[in-house]
Amino acid sequence: MSAVHRALKKHFGFDKFRSQQQEDAVKAVLKGDRDVFVLMPTGAGKSLCYQLPALLASGITLVISPLIALIQDQVEHLKALNVPAHSINSKLPSAERRQILADLESESPRLKLLYITPEMVASPSFQPCLSSLCARGLLAYLAVDEAHCVSQWGHDFRPDYLKLGDLRSRLQGVPCVALTATAPKRVQEDIERSLKLRSPLVFAIPVFRKNLKYDVIFRDLLPDPYVHLLAFAKEALGGNTAEKGCGIVYCRTRESCEEVAHKLTKLGIPAKPYHAGLKVGDRNESQTDWMADKVPVIVATISFGMGVDKANVRFVVHWNLAKSLASYYQESGRAGRDGLPSSCRIYYSPKDRDQLNFLIRKEIARKQEKRGSEKEKDKSPILDFEAMVAFCEQEGCRHATISQFFGNQKPNCAGACDFCRDPRLVRAQLARAAALSTR
Ligand code: ADP
Ligand code: MG
Ligand code: ZN
């Protein structure tokens, strides 16, 4: 067993790494000669990529994280593992704070991981400590968690993260580890630039999932969209197999949730609606019945699904368009968590596209009015939406579009999307839709 594996077992109690990428990232960080960029979905175990190296290195790892609550969780977790970790923040009692600072001033500090918010990094009170650590060569790594917060294009921009560029300039020679969940390419580029990552080694879990089949159906071309949906749902659920499967249909409005659920049920597949307009009891019942495989299909607004991790979702339908390609990837990605073949379909309609486009622009205008100014990042939702529209309207591999949006290589789709299966059908559908719109 290698020293890294032994440390993994000793400090964290794990027998093996979660993924090859996690192992490779840990080893690259340990080597310490390059900046490292970790892009992995939530829950993939990104923290370990700097925590394990921090324990094996001499010196202290400074960890930047956006929220005191997140920091406290992490620090508690590490303390429970007997790892010397602490945070300095505004909520810390001053006695404790003095103790930590004294340790940091000592010749060989006990502390291995010091968690702080970006505000604290920039605060005058912390500067002497930081300079002293740096001058004594005691900083092993700088880890920036939730690194997407540095991007104006991200959904969670925090101006204080921009100060981290200056911090990096001050910490010459300290390698940086930036970590974030799978993010659009634009956001990745922002992170590299703002955090001054010098040709970083990138460790990413690919977004391509070969068990997911993607296709797009133009709803307005169908004689009866509900009958079409029924046939799709039946096929995806596999009818007569013993294996129980289920599906999700996403709609934008409460009314369409009700309508679609009602139609599907009437046509022979039990379906329940889930939206904010339902009484809490009814809504919970929809969810528990679906979770318990008592009703196979849930017809929901996008509020449904956060934190729902069900393995046997055989299909995810978007009856209405998602607001961005990133959201679509996340929502459709609830299918096939068990690795079995599953289908993701959008019932696309230009009218629906125009409505959503209108809503997105209205929301931006509302924000600008409230704040009284325009900002560069206001364009972000529009670009994200345009990527979603292009996904539906273009002639090309759907998997490739998603992968490239997230900065991955073009994957080997091998017929897992409608375009790769039969480009002629996709072209014919586009032609019919174009003819319909000019009539
Ligand atoms: P992320 O930051 O990527 O969302 P975390 O670092 O919070 O993920 O880790 C998610 C969970 O995975 C944690 O409970 C963590 O202890 C666990 N974990 C991390 N690495 C491993 C591993 N090698 N084996 C088993 N569990 C792991
Ligand atoms: Mg994390
Ligand atoms: Zn394809």
CSV table of C-alpha atoms and ligand atoms in Angstrom, one decimal:
chain,number,residue,atom,x,y,z
A,1,MET,CA,0.0,0.0,0.0
A,2,SER,CA,1.3,3.4,-0.9
A,3,ALA,CA,1.9,6.2,1.6
A,4,VAL,CA,-1.0,8.1,0.2
A,5,HIS,CA,-3.4,5.2,0.6
A,6,ARG,CA,-2.2,4.6,4.1
A,7,ALA,CA,-2.8,8.2,5.0
A,8,LEU,CA,-6.3,8.0,3.4
A,9,LYS,CA,-7.1,5.1,5.6
A,10,LYS,CA,-5.4,6.5,8.7
A,11,HIS,CA,-6.9,10.0,8.7
A,12,PHE,CA,-10.2,9.6,6.9
A,13,GLY,CA,-10.9,5.9,7.3
A,14,PHE,CA,-11.4,5.3,3.5
A,15,ASP,CA,-10.1,2.2,1.9
A,16,LYS,CA,-9.9,3.7,-1.6
A,17,PHE,CA,-10.3,6.8,-3.5
A,18,ARG,CA,-13.7,7.7,-4.8
A,19,SER,CA,-12.5,8.0,-8.3
A,20,GLN,CA,-9.3,7.9,-10.4
A,21,GLN,CA,-9.7,11.7,-10.7
A,22,GLN,CA,-9.7,12.2,-6.9
A,23,GLU,CA,-6.6,10.0,-6.6
A,24,ASP,CA,-4.8,11.8,-9.4
A,25,ALA,CA,-5.8,15.2,-8.0
A,26,VAL,CA,-4.5,14.4,-4.5
A,27,LYS,CA,-1.2,13.2,-6.0
A,28,ALA,CA,-0.8,16.2,-8.2
A,29,VAL,CA,-1.4,18.6,-5.3
A,30,LEU,CA,1.1,16.6,-3.2
A,31,LYS,CA,3.7,17.0,-5.9
A,32,GLY,CA,3.3,20.7,-5.3
A,33,ASP,CA,4.9,22.1,-8.5
A,34,ARG,CA,1.7,23.2,-10.3
A,35,ASP,CA,-1.6,24.8,-9.6
A,36,VAL,CA,-4.5,22.4,-9.7
A,37,PHE,CA,-8.1,22.9,-10.8
A,38,VAL,CA,-10.6,20.3,-9.6
A,39,LEU,CA,-14.0,20.2,-11.4
A,40,MET,CA,-16.3,17.5,-10.0
A,41,PRO,CA,-20.0,17.2,-9.3
A,42,THR,CA,-21.3,17.9,-5.8
A,43,GLY,CA,-20.7,14.9,-3.5
A,44,ALA,CA,-17.7,13.6,-5.5
A,45,GLY,CA,-15.3,14.3,-2.7
A,46,LYS,CA,-13.5,17.5,-3.7
A,47,SER,CA,-12.5,18.5,-0.2
A,48,LEU,CA,-10.2,15.5,0.1
A,49,CYS,CA,-8.2,16.7,-2.8
A,50,TYR,CA,-6.6,19.4,-0.6
A,51,GLN,CA,-7.3,18.0,2.9
A,52,LEU,CA,-5.2,14.8,2.4
A,53,PRO,CA,-2.3,16.7,0.9
A,54,ALA,CA,-2.6,19.3,3.7
A,55,LEU,CA,-2.0,16.6,6.3
A,56,LEU,CA,1.0,15.1,4.4
A,57,ALA,CA,2.7,18.5,3.8
A,58,SER,CA,4.7,20.4,6.3
A,59,GLY,CA,3.1,23.8,7.0
A,60,ILE,CA,-0.4,25.1,6.9
A,61,THR,CA,-3.0,25.0,4.2
A,62,LEU,CA,-5.1,28.1,3.9
A,63,VAL,CA,-8.7,27.2,2.8
A,64,ILE,CA,-11.0,29.9,1.4
A,65,SER,CA,-14.7,29.1,1.5
A,66,PRO,CA,-17.6,31.5,1.0
A,67,LEU,CA,-19.8,31.0,4.0
A,68,ILE,CA,-19.1,30.7,7.7
A,69,ALA,CA,-21.8,27.9,7.9
A,70,LEU,CA,-20.0,25.8,5.3
A,71,ILE,CA,-16.7,26.4,7.1
A,72,GLN,CA,-18.1,25.4,10.4
A,73,ASP,CA,-19.4,22.1,9.0
A,74,GLN,CA,-16.0,21.3,7.5
A,75,VAL,CA,-14.1,22.2,10.6
A,76,GLU,CA,-16.3,20.1,12.8
A,77,HIS,CA,-16.0,17.2,10.5
A,78,LEU,CA,-12.2,17.5,10.5
A,79,LYS,CA,-12.0,17.9,14.2
A,80,ALA,CA,-14.1,14.7,14.7
A,81,LEU,CA,-11.4,13.0,12.6
A,82,ASN,CA,-8.8,14.4,14.9
A,83,VAL,CA,-7.4,16.6,12.2
A,84,PRO,CA,-6.0,19.9,13.5
A,85,ALA,CA,-8.3,22.4,11.7
A,86,HIS,CA,-9.7,25.7,12.7
A,87,SER,CA,-11.4,28.7,11.3
A,88,ILE,CA,-10.8,32.4,12.1
A,89,ASN,CA,-14.0,34.3,11.6
A,90,SER,CA,-16.0,37.2,13.0
A,91,LYS,CA,-18.0,34.9,15.2
A,92,LEU,CA,-15.1,33.5,17.0
A,93,PRO,CA,-14.8,34.3,20.7
A,94,SER,CA,-11.6,36.5,21.2
A,95,ALA,CA,-10.0,34.0,23.6
A,96,GLU,CA,-10.1,31.3,21.1
A,97,ARG,CA,-8.9,33.6,18.4
A,98,ARG,CA,-5.9,34.6,20.5
A,99,GLN,CA,-5.1,30.9,21.0
A,100,ILE,CA,-5.1,30.2,17.3
A,101,LEU,CA,-3.0,33.2,16.4
A,102,ALA,CA,-0.5,32.3,19.1
A,103,ASP,CA,-0.2,28.8,17.6
A,104,LEU,CA,0.3,30.3,14.2
A,105,GLU,CA,3.0,32.6,15.6
A,106,SER,CA,4.9,29.8,17.2
A,107,GLU,CA,7.9,28.2,15.6
A,108,SER,CA,6.1,25.0,14.4
A,109,PRO,CA,2.4,25.5,14.5
A,110,ARG,CA,0.2,22.5,15.2
A,111,LEU,CA,-2.5,23.6,12.9
A,112,LYS,CA,-2.7,22.0,9.5
A,113,LEU,CA,-5.8,23.6,7.9
A,114,LEU,CA,-6.9,27.1,8.5
A,115,TYR,CA,-10.4,28.0,7.0
A,116,ILE,CA,-11.3,31.6,6.3
A,117,THR,CA,-13.8,33.6,4.3
A,118,PRO,CA,-12.5,35.9,1.6
A,119,GLU,CA,-13.6,38.9,3.6
A,120,MET,CA,-11.3,37.8,6.5
A,121,VAL,CA,-8.4,37.3,4.1
A,122,ALA,CA,-8.7,41.0,3.1
A,123,SER,CA,-9.4,42.3,6.6
A,124,PRO,CA,-6.6,44.4,8.2
A,125,SER,CA,-6.6,42.4,11.4
A,126,PHE,CA,-5.5,39.3,9.7
A,127,GLN,CA,-2.7,40.8,7.7
A,128,PRO,CA,0.1,40.5,10.2
A,129,CYS,CA,-0.6,36.8,10.7
A,130,LEU,CA,-0.7,36.2,7.0
A,131,SER,CA,2.5,38.1,6.2
A,132,SER,CA,4.3,36.3,9.0
A,133,LEU,CA,3.2,32.8,7.8
A,134,CYS,CA,4.2,33.7,4.3
A,135,ALA,CA,7.6,35.2,5.3
A,136,ARG,CA,8.4,32.1,7.3
A,137,GLY,CA,7.5,29.8,4.4
A,138,LEU,CA,4.8,28.1,6.5
A,139,LEU,CA,2.1,28.1,3.9
A,140,ALA,CA,1.9,24.7,2.1
A,141,TYR,CA,-1.1,25.4,-0.1
A,142,LEU,CA,-3.8,27.9,-0.9
A,143,ALA,CA,-7.2,26.0,-1.5
A,144,VAL,CA,-10.1,28.0,-2.9
A,145,ASP,CA,-13.3,26.0,-2.4
A,146,GLU,CA,-16.5,26.9,-4.4
A,147,ALA,CA,-14.2,28.8,-6.8
A,148,HIS,CA,-17.1,29.6,-9.1
A,149,CYS,CA,-17.9,32.4,-6.7
A,150,VAL,CA,-15.2,34.4,-8.3
A,151,SER,CA,-17.0,34.5,-11.7
A,152,GLN,CA,-19.5,37.2,-12.7
A,153,TRP,CA,-20.9,34.5,-15.0
A,154,GLY,CA,-21.6,32.2,-12.2
A,155,HIS,CA,-24.9,31.9,-10.3
A,156,ASP,CA,-23.3,32.7,-7.0
A,157,PHE,CA,-20.9,35.6,-7.6
A,158,ARG,CA,-19.2,37.1,-4.5
A,159,PRO,CA,-17.3,40.3,-5.0
A,160,ASP,CA,-14.9,39.4,-2.1
A,161,TYR,CA,-13.7,36.4,-4.1
A,162,LEU,CA,-12.1,38.9,-6.6
A,163,LYS,CA,-9.7,39.9,-3.8
A,164,LEU,CA,-8.2,36.5,-4.0
A,165,GLY,CA,-6.2,37.5,-7.1
A,166,ASP,CA,-4.3,40.0,-4.9
A,167,LEU,CA,-3.8,37.3,-2.3
A,168,ARG,CA,-2.2,35.0,-4.8
A,169,SER,CA,0.2,37.7,-5.9
A,170,ARG,CA,1.3,38.0,-2.2
A,171,LEU,CA,1.7,34.3,-1.8
A,172,GLN,CA,4.4,33.8,-4.3
A,173,GLY,CA,5.4,30.2,-4.7
A,174,VAL,CA,2.4,28.8,-2.8
A,175,PRO,CA,0.5,26.4,-5.1
A,176,CYS,CA,-3.2,27.0,-5.5
A,177,VAL,CA,-5.9,24.4,-5.6
A,178,ALA,CA,-9.2,25.7,-7.0
A,179,LEU,CA,-12.3,23.5,-6.6
A,180,THR,CA,-15.8,23.8,-8.0
A,181,ALA,CA,-18.7,21.7,-9.2
A,182,THR,CA,-19.0,21.1,-12.9
A,183,ALA,CA,-19.2,24.6,-14.5
A,184,PRO,CA,-19.7,26.1,-17.9
A,185,LYS,CA,-16.5,26.7,-19.8
A,186,ARG,CA,-17.0,30.5,-19.5
A,187,VAL,CA,-17.0,30.2,-15.7
A,188,GLN,CA,-13.9,27.9,-15.7
A,189,GLU,CA,-12.0,30.5,-17.8
A,190,ASP,CA,-13.0,33.2,-15.3
A,191,ILE,CA,-11.7,31.2,-12.4
A,192,GLU,CA,-8.4,30.5,-14.1
A,193,ARG,CA,-7.9,34.2,-14.9
A,194,SER,CA,-9.1,35.7,-11.6
A,195,LEU,CA,-7.2,33.3,-9.4
A,196,LYS,CA,-4.2,33.6,-11.6
A,197,LEU,CA,-3.8,29.8,-12.1
A,198,ARG,CA,-0.7,29.2,-14.2
A,199,SER,CA,-1.4,26.5,-16.7
A,200,PRO,CA,-3.1,24.4,-14.0
A,201,LEU,CA,-3.4,20.7,-14.0
A,202,VAL,CA,-7.2,20.0,-14.4
A,203,PHE,CA,-8.9,17.1,-12.8
A,204,ALA,CA,-12.5,16.8,-14.0
A,205,ILE,CA,-15.1,14.1,-13.9
A,206,PRO,CA,-16.5,14.1,-17.5
A,207,VAL,CA,-20.1,15.3,-17.9
A,208,PHE,CA,-20.8,12.6,-20.5
A,209,ARG,CA,-23.1,9.8,-19.3
A,210,LYS,CA,-23.4,7.2,-21.9
A,211,ASN,CA,-26.5,5.6,-20.4
A,212,LEU,CA,-28.6,8.7,-21.1
A,213,LYS,CA,-30.3,9.0,-24.4
A,214,TYR,CA,-31.2,12.6,-25.5
A,215,ASP,CA,-33.7,13.7,-28.0
A,216,VAL,CA,-35.8,16.7,-28.9
A,217,ILE,CA,-39.3,16.6,-30.3
A,218,PHE,CA,-41.0,19.7,-31.7
A,219,ARG,CA,-44.3,19.7,-29.9
A,220,ASP,CA,-46.3,21.9,-32.3
A,221,LEU,CA,-45.8,19.3,-35.1
A,222,LEU,CA,-47.6,16.6,-33.2
A,223,PRO,CA,-51.2,15.7,-33.8
A,224,ASP,CA,-51.6,14.9,-30.1
A,225,PRO,CA,-48.7,15.7,-27.8
A,226,TYR,CA,-50.2,13.8,-24.8
A,227,VAL,CA,-50.5,10.6,-26.8
A,228,HIS,CA,-46.9,11.0,-27.9
A,229,LEU,CA,-45.8,11.5,-24.4
A,230,LEU,CA,-47.7,8.5,-23.3
A,231,ALA,CA,-46.0,6.3,-25.8
A,232,PHE,CA,-42.6,7.6,-24.8
A,233,ALA,CA,-43.3,7.1,-21.1
A,234,LYS,CA,-44.5,3.5,-21.7
A,235,GLU,CA,-41.5,2.6,-23.7
A,236,ALA,CA,-39.1,4.2,-21.2
A,237,LEU,CA,-40.7,2.4,-18.3
A,238,GLY,CA,-40.4,-0.9,-20.2
A,239,GLY,CA,-44.0,-2.0,-19.5
A,240,ASN,CA,-43.7,-5.7,-18.6
A,241,THR,CA,-40.4,-6.0,-16.9
A,242,ALA,CA,-40.3,-6.8,-13.2
A,243,GLU,CA,-37.9,-4.0,-12.5
A,244,LYS,CA,-39.8,-1.0,-11.2
A,245,GLY,CA,-39.0,2.3,-12.9
A,246,CYS,CA,-40.3,5.8,-12.8
A,247,GLY,CA,-40.2,9.1,-14.6
A,248,ILE,CA,-40.3,12.9,-14.1
A,249,VAL,CA,-42.1,15.4,-16.4
A,250,TYR,CA,-41.0,19.0,-15.8
A,251,CYS,CA,-43.4,21.8,-16.6
A,252,ARG,CA,-43.1,25.5,-16.1
A,253,THR,CA,-46.5,26.3,-14.7
A,254,ARG,CA,-48.8,24.8,-12.1
A,255,GLU,CA,-51.6,24.6,-14.7
A,256,SER,CA,-49.5,22.5,-17.1
A,257,CYS,CA,-48.4,20.2,-14.2
A,258,GLU,CA,-52.1,19.5,-13.5
A,259,GLU,CA,-53.0,19.1,-17.1
A,260,VAL,CA,-50.2,16.7,-18.0
A,261,ALA,CA,-50.7,14.6,-14.9
A,262,HIS,CA,-54.4,14.4,-15.6
A,263,LYS,CA,-54.0,13.5,-19.2
A,264,LEU,CA,-51.4,10.8,-18.5
A,265,THR,CA,-53.5,9.3,-15.8
A,266,LYS,CA,-56.5,9.2,-18.1
A,267,LEU,CA,-54.5,7.6,-20.9
A,268,GLY,CA,-53.3,4.9,-18.6
A,269,ILE,CA,-50.1,5.8,-16.7
A,270,PRO,CA,-50.8,7.1,-13.2
A,271,ALA,CA,-49.2,10.5,-12.7
A,272,LYS,CA,-49.3,13.0,-9.9
A,273,PRO,CA,-48.7,16.7,-10.0
A,274,TYR,CA,-46.1,18.5,-7.8
A,275,HIS,CA,-46.0,22.3,-7.5
A,276,ALA,CA,-46.1,25.2,-5.0
A,277,GLY,CA,-49.8,25.7,-5.5
A,278,LEU,CA,-50.7,22.4,-3.9
A,279,LYS,CA,-51.5,22.0,-0.2
A,280,VAL,CA,-48.4,20.9,1.6
A,281,GLY,CA,-50.0,17.6,2.4
A,282,ASP,CA,-50.9,16.8,-1.2
A,283,ARG,CA,-47.6,17.9,-2.4
A,284,ASN,CA,-45.8,15.6,0.1
A,285,GLU,CA,-48.1,12.8,-0.8
A,286,SER,CA,-47.1,13.2,-4.5
A,287,GLN,CA,-43.5,13.0,-3.6
A,288,THR,CA,-43.7,10.1,-1.1
A,289,ASP,CA,-45.9,8.0,-3.5
A,290,TRP,CA,-43.4,8.6,-6.3
A,291,MET,CA,-40.4,7.9,-4.1
A,292,ALA,CA,-42.1,4.6,-2.9
A,293,ASP,CA,-42.8,3.6,-6.5
A,294,LYS,CA,-46.6,3.7,-5.8
A,295,VAL,CA,-47.1,6.1,-8.7
A,296,PRO,CA,-44.7,5.9,-11.6
A,297,VAL,CA,-44.7,9.5,-12.9
A,298,ILE,CA,-44.5,12.8,-11.1
A,299,VAL,CA,-45.3,16.0,-13.1
A,300,ALA,CA,-43.5,18.8,-11.4
A,301,THR,CA,-42.2,22.3,-11.6
A,302,ILE,CA,-38.4,22.6,-11.2
A,303,SER,CA,-38.7,23.1,-7.4
A,304,PHE,CA,-39.0,19.3,-7.4
A,305,GLY,CA,-35.8,17.2,-7.4
A,306,MET,CA,-33.4,19.1,-5.3
A,307,GLY,CA,-32.0,16.6,-2.9
A,308,VAL,CA,-34.1,13.8,-4.5
A,309,ASP,CA,-31.7,11.0,-5.3
A,310,LYS,CA,-33.7,8.2,-6.8
A,311,ALA,CA,-31.8,5.5,-8.7
A,312,ASN,CA,-34.4,4.1,-11.0
A,313,VAL,CA,-35.6,7.2,-12.9
A,314,ARG,CA,-36.0,5.9,-16.4
A,315,PHE,CA,-37.0,9.1,-18.1
A,316,VAL,CA,-36.9,12.9,-17.6
A,317,VAL,CA,-39.2,14.9,-19.9
A,318,HIS,CA,-39.1,18.6,-20.2
A,319,TRP,CA,-42.6,19.6,-21.3
A,320,ASN,CA,-41.3,23.2,-21.2
A,321,LEU,CA,-37.8,24.4,-22.0
A,322,ALA,CA,-35.2,24.7,-19.1
A,323,LYS,CA,-33.9,28.2,-18.5
A,324,SER,CA,-30.3,27.3,-19.3
A,325,LEU,CA,-28.2,24.4,-20.7
A,326,ALA,CA,-26.6,24.0,-17.3
A,327,SER,CA,-30.0,23.6,-15.5
A,328,TYR,CA,-31.1,21.3,-18.3
A,329,TYR,CA,-28.0,19.1,-17.7
A,330,GLN,CA,-28.7,19.0,-14.0
A,331,GLU,CA,-32.4,18.3,-14.3
A,332,SER,CA,-32.2,15.7,-17.0
A,333,GLY,CA,-29.3,14.2,-15.1
A,334,ARG,CA,-31.7,12.9,-12.5
A,335,ALA,CA,-32.3,10.1,-14.9
A,336,GLY,CA,-30.3,6.9,-14.8
A,337,ARG,CA,-28.4,7.3,-11.6
A,338,ASP,CA,-28.3,3.5,-11.4
A,339,GLY,CA,-26.3,3.5,-14.7
A,340,LEU,CA,-29.1,1.7,-16.6
A,341,PRO,CA,-30.3,3.1,-20.0
A,342,SER,CA,-32.6,6.0,-19.5
A,343,SER,CA,-34.1,8.7,-21.7
A,344,CYS,CA,-34.1,12.5,-21.6
A,345,ARG,CA,-36.5,14.3,-23.9
A,346,ILE,CA,-37.5,17.9,-24.5
A,347,TYR,CA,-40.9,18.7,-26.1
A,348,TYR,CA,-39.7,21.8,-27.8
A,349,SER,CA,-41.9,24.6,-29.0
A,350,PRO,CA,-40.9,28.0,-30.4
A,351,LYS,CA,-43.8,29.7,-28.7
A,352,ASP,CA,-42.6,28.3,-25.4
A,353,ARG,CA,-39.1,29.5,-26.2
A,354,ASP,CA,-40.4,33.0,-26.8
A,355,GLN,CA,-42.3,33.1,-23.6
A,356,LEU,CA,-39.3,32.0,-21.5
A,357,ASN,CA,-37.1,34.5,-23.4
A,358,PHE,CA,-39.6,37.2,-22.4
A,359,LEU,CA,-39.6,36.1,-18.8
A,360,ILE,CA,-35.8,36.0,-18.5
A,361,ARG,CA,-35.5,39.5,-20.0
A,362,LYS,CA,-38.2,40.8,-17.8
A,363,GLU,CA,-36.5,39.4,-14.7
A,364,ILE,CA,-33.2,41.1,-15.7
A,365,ALA,CA,-34.9,44.4,-16.3
A,366,ARG,CA,-36.6,44.1,-12.9
A,367,LYS,CA,-33.2,43.6,-11.2
A,368,GLN,CA,-31.6,46.5,-13.1
A,369,GLU,CA,-34.4,48.8,-12.1
A,370,LYS,CA,-34.1,47.8,-8.5
A,371,ARG,CA,-30.4,48.4,-8.5
A,372,GLY,CA,-30.5,51.3,-10.9
A,373,SER,CA,-27.7,50.1,-13.2
A,374,GLU,CA,-26.7,47.6,-15.8
A,375,LYS,CA,-24.0,45.1,-15.3
A,376,GLU,CA,-22.0,42.8,-17.5
A,377,LYS,CA,-23.2,39.8,-15.6
A,378,ASP,CA,-26.8,40.7,-16.5
A,379,LYS,CA,-26.1,39.1,-19.9
A,380,SER,CA,-25.3,35.8,-18.3
A,381,PRO,CA,-28.9,34.4,-18.1
A,382,ILE,CA,-29.4,35.3,-21.8
A,383,LEU,CA,-26.3,33.6,-23.0
A,384,ASP,CA,-27.2,30.5,-20.9
A,385,PHE,CA,-30.7,30.5,-22.3
A,386,GLU,CA,-29.3,30.8,-25.9
A,387,ALA,CA,-27.2,27.8,-25.3
A,388,MET,CA,-30.4,25.9,-24.3
A,389,VAL,CA,-32.2,27.0,-27.5
A,390,ALA,CA,-29.2,26.1,-29.7
A,391,PHE,CA,-29.2,22.6,-28.1
A,392,CYS,CA,-32.8,22.2,-29.4
A,393,GLU,CA,-32.5,23.9,-32.8
A,394,GLN,CA,-29.1,22.9,-34.0
A,395,GLU,CA,-28.1,20.0,-36.2
A,396,GLY,CA,-25.5,18.2,-34.2
A,397,CYS,CA,-24.8,15.7,-31.5
A,398,ARG,CA,-26.7,16.6,-28.3
A,399,HIS,CA,-24.1,15.0,-26.0
A,400,ALA,CA,-21.3,16.9,-27.8
A,401,THR,CA,-23.2,20.1,-27.2
A,402,ILE,CA,-23.5,19.5,-23.5
A,403,SER,CA,-19.9,18.3,-23.1
A,404,GLN,CA,-18.4,21.2,-25.0
A,405,PHE,CA,-20.6,23.7,-23.0
A,406,PHE,CA,-18.8,22.4,-19.9
A,407,GLY,CA,-15.4,22.5,-21.6
A,408,ASN,CA,-15.1,18.8,-22.1
A,409,GLN,CA,-13.9,17.0,-25.2
A,410,LYS,CA,-16.5,15.7,-27.6
A,411,PRO,CA,-17.6,12.3,-26.3
A,412,ASN,CA,-18.3,9.2,-28.2
A,413,CYS,CA,-22.1,9.4,-28.4
A,414,ALA,CA,-22.5,6.1,-30.3
A,415,GLY,CA,-26.1,6.7,-31.1
A,416,ALA,CA,-27.2,7.9,-27.6
A,417,CYS,CA,-28.8,11.0,-29.2
A,418,ASP,CA,-31.4,11.5,-31.9
A,419,PHE,CA,-28.9,13.3,-34.2
A,420,CYS,CA,-26.3,10.6,-34.1
A,421,ARG,CA,-28.9,7.9,-34.4
A,422,ASP,CA,-30.5,9.4,-37.5
A,423,PRO,CA,-29.5,12.9,-38.6
A,424,ARG,CA,-32.1,12.9,-41.4
A,425,LEU,CA,-34.9,12.7,-39.0
A,426,VAL,CA,-33.6,15.7,-37.0
A,427,ARG,CA,-33.2,17.7,-40.2
A,428,ALA,CA,-36.6,16.8,-41.5
A,429,GLN,CA,-38.2,17.8,-38.2
A,430,LEU,CA,-36.3,21.2,-38.3
A,431,ALA,CA,-37.5,21.7,-41.9
A,432,ARG,CA,-41.1,21.0,-41.0
A,433,ALA,CA,-40.9,23.4,-38.0
A,434,ALA,CA,-39.4,26.1,-40.2
A,435,ALA,CA,-42.2,25.6,-42.7
A,436,LEU,CA,-44.8,25.8,-39.9
A,437,SER,CA,-43.4,29.0,-38.6
A,438,THR,CA,-43.5,30.9,-41.9
A,439,ARG,CA,-47.1,29.8,-42.7
B,1,ADP,P1,-17.9,17.8,-2.7
B,1,ADP,O1,-17.1,19.0,-2.1
B,1,ADP,O2,-17.2,17.4,-4.0
B,1,ADP,O3,-19.3,18.1,-2.9
B,1,ADP,P2,-17.2,16.5,-0.3
B,1,ADP,O4,-15.8,16.8,-0.3
B,1,ADP,O5,-18.1,17.3,0.6
B,1,ADP,O6,-17.8,16.6,-1.8
B,1,ADP,O7,-17.4,14.9,0.0
B,1,ADP,C1,-18.7,14.3,-0.1
B,1,ADP,C2,-18.7,13.1,0.8
B,1,ADP,O8,-17.9,12.1,0.2
B,1,ADP,C3,-18.2,13.3,2.2
B,1,ADP,O9,-19.0,12.7,3.1
B,1,ADP,C4,-16.8,12.6,2.2
B,1,ADP,O10,-16.4,12.2,3.4
B,1,ADP,C5,-17.0,11.5,1.2
B,1,ADP,N1,-15.8,11.0,0.6
B,1,ADP,C6,-14.8,11.7,0.0
B,1,ADP,N2,-13.8,10.9,-0.5
B,1,ADP,C7,-14.2,9.7,-0.2
B,1,ADP,C8,-13.6,8.4,-0.5
B,1,ADP,N3,-12.4,8.3,-1.1
B,1,ADP,N4,-14.3,7.3,-0.1
B,1,ADP,C9,-15.5,7.4,0.5
B,1,ADP,N5,-16.1,8.6,0.8
B,1,ADP,C10,-15.5,9.7,0.4
B,2,MG,MG,-17.4,20.9,-1.5
B,3,ZN,ZN,-25.0,12.2,-30.4
